[in-house]
Coordinates of C-alpha atoms in Angstrom, one line a residue:
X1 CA -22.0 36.8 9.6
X2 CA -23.3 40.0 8.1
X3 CA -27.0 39.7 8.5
X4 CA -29.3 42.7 7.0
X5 CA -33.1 43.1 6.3
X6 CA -34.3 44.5 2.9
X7 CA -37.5 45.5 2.7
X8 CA -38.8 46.5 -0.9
X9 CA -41.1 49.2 -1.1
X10 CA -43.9 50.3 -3.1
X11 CA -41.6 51.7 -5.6
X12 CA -39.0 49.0 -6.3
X13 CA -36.0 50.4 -6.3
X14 CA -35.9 52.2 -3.4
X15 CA -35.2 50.3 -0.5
X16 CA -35.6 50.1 3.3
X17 CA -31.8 48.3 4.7
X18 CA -31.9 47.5 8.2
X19 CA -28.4 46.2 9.7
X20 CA -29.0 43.7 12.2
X21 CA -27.8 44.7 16.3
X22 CA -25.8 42.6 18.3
X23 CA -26.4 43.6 21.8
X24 CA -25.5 42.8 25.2
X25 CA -25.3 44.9 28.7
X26 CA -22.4 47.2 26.9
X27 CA -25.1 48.1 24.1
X28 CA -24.6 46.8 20.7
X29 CA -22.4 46.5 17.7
X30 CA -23.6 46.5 14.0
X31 CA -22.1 46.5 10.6
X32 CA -24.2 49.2 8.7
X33 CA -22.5 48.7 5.4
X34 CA -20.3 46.3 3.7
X35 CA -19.9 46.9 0.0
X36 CA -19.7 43.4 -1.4
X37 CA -23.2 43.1 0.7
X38 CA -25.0 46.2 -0.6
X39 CA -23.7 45.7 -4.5
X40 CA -25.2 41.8 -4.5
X41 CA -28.3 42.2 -2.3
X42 CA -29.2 46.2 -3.2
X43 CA -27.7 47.8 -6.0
X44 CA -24.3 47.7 -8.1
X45 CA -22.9 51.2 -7.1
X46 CA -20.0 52.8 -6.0
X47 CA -19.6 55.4 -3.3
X48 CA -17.5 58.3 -3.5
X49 CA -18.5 61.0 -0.9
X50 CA -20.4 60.6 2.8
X51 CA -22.7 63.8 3.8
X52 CA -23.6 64.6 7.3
X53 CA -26.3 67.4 8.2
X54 CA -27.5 68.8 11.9
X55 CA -31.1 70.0 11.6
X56 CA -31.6 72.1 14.6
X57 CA -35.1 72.6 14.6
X58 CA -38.1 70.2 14.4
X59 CA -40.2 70.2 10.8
X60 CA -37.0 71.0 9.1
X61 CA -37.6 70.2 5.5
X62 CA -34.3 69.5 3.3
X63 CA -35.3 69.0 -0.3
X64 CA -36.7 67.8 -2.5
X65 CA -33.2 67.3 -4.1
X66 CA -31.4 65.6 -7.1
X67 CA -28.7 66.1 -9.5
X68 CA -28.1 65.6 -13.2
X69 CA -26.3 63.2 -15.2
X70 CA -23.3 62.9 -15.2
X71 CA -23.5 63.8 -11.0
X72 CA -26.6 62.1 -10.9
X73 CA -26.5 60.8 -6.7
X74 CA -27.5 57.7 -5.8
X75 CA -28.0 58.2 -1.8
X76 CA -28.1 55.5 1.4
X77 CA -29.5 57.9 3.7
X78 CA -29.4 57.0 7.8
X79 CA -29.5 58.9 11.3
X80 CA -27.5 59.0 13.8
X81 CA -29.0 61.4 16.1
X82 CA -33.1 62.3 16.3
X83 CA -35.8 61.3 14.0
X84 CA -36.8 62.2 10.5
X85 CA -39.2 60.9 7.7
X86 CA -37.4 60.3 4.9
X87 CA -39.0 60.4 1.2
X88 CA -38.2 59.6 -2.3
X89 CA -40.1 60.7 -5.5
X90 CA -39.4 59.0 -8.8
X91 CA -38.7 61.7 -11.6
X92 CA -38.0 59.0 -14.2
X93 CA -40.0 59.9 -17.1
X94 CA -41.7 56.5 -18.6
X95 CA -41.8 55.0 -15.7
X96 CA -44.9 53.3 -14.3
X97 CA -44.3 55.0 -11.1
X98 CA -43.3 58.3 -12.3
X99 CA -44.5 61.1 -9.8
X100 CA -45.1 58.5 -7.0
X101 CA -43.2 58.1 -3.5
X102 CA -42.2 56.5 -0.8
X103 CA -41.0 56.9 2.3
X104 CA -39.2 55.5 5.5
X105 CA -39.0 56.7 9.5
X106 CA -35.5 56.9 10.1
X107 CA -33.7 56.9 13.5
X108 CA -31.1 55.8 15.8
X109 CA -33.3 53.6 17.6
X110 CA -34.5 51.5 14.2
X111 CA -31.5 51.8 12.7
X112 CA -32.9 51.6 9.4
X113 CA -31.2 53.3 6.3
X114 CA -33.0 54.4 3.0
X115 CA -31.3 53.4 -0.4
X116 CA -32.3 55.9 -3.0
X117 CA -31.2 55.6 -6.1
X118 CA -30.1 58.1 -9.1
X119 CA -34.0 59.1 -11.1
X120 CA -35.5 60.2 -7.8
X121 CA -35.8 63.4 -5.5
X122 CA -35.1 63.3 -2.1
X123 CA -35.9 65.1 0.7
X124 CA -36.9 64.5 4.4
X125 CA -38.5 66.3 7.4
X126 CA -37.0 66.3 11.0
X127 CA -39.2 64.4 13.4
X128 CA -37.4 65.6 16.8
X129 CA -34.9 68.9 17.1
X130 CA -30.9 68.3 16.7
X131 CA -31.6 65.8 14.3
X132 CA -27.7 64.5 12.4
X133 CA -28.4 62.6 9.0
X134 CA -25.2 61.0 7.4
X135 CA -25.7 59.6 3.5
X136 CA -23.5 58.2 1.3
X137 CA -23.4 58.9 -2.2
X138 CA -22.5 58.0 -6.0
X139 CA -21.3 61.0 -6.9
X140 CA -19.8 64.2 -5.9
X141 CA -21.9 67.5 -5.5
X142 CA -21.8 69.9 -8.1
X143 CA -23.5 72.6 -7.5
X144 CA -23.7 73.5 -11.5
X145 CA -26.1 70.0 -11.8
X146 CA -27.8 70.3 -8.4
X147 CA -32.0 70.6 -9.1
X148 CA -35.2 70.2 -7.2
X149 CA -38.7 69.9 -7.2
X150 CA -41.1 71.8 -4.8
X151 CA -40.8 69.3 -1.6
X152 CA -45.0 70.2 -1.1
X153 CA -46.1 69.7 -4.4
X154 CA -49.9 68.8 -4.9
X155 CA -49.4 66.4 -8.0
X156 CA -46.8 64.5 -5.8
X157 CA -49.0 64.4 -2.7
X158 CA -46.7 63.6 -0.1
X159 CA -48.6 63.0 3.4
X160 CA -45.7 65.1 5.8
X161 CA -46.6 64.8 9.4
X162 CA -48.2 67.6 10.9
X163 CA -46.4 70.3 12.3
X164 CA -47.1 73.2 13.6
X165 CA -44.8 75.2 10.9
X166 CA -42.0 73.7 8.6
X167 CA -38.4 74.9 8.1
X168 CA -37.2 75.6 5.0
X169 CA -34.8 77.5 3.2
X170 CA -35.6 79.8 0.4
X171 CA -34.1 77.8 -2.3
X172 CA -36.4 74.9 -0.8
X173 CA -39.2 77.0 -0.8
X174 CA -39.1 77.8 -4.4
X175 CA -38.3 75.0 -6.6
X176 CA -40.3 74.3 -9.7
X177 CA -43.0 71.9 -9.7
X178 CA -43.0 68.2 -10.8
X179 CA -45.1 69.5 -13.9
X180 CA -42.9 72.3 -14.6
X181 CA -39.7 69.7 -14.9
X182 CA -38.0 68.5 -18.4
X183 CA -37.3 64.9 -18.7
X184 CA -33.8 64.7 -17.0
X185 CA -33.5 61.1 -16.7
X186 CA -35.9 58.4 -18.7
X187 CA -37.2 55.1 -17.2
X188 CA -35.4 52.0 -18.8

């Protein structure tokens, strides 16, 4: 029996997944994904492409990252290796939560994956050094569609743990802010 957890946060359609373990003195065996599972219980999507990235450094910030229609990325984020807070910010104009986010601990030891879906920015912040995050996605990167907002943006207000600095790449560093976006995708 395939036997997840889905825990609906703030913003409803992102969502926490959490495989169930089956342990004994070997360690343990679980089914992260199974697509009749995840289309039924969490969204109707396809997969197309699996991403992995090694953060080497602790407060490494990836994002905050999304693509345009027609490559708009639906993402089911997990890690394998090391810790990391994970976040989502809805950019879907109209909607009720539009600017808002969430966001999940993720690591090997919860086992917990984060379903984000296509409308919202992602991005996430290492927890621990060597940290390896693999995500699925909906579609494939295209770098001429690829867009961000700035991952510390006031208006957003996302509460990142305290470091003592944050890693980020230039391109990271520099993207526009949530007030300085045009309406890419509309709420429905």
């Amino acid at each position: 029996m395939y036997a997840l957890k889905v825990e609906q946060l703030e913003i409803g359609d992102v969502k926490k997944v959490t495989p169930a373990r089956f342990g004994d003195s070997r360690g343990y065996f679980s089914e992260v994904f199974k697509e009749f599972w995840f289309r039924t219980n969490v969204a109707d999507v396809s997969f197309v492409q699996d991403n992995e990235s090694l953060s080497a450094q602790r407060g490494t910030v990836r994002g905050l990252h999304f693509q345009l229609p027609p490559f708009a990325q639906g993402k089911l984020v997990r890690c394998l290796r090391g810790a990391l807070l994970d976040v989502a910010v809805d950019i879907r104009h109209g909607s009720p939560t539009y600017g808002k986010w969430v966001s999940a601990e993720l690591s090997p030891e919860n086992g917990s994956q984060l379903w984000v879906p296509a409308g919202f920015a992602h991005g996430f912040v290492t927890l621990q050094p060597d940290t390896i995050i693999s995500y699925k996605v909906t579609a494939p990167y295209s770098a001429e569609h690829d867009r961000g907002v700035r991952w510390n943006d006031a208006e957003i207000g996302i509460e990142w743990p305290q470091m003592d600095g944050y890693v980020l790449s230039d391109k990271d560093n520099n993207q526009p802010l949530l007030s300085e976006l045009p309406t890419y995708f509309q709420f429905s």
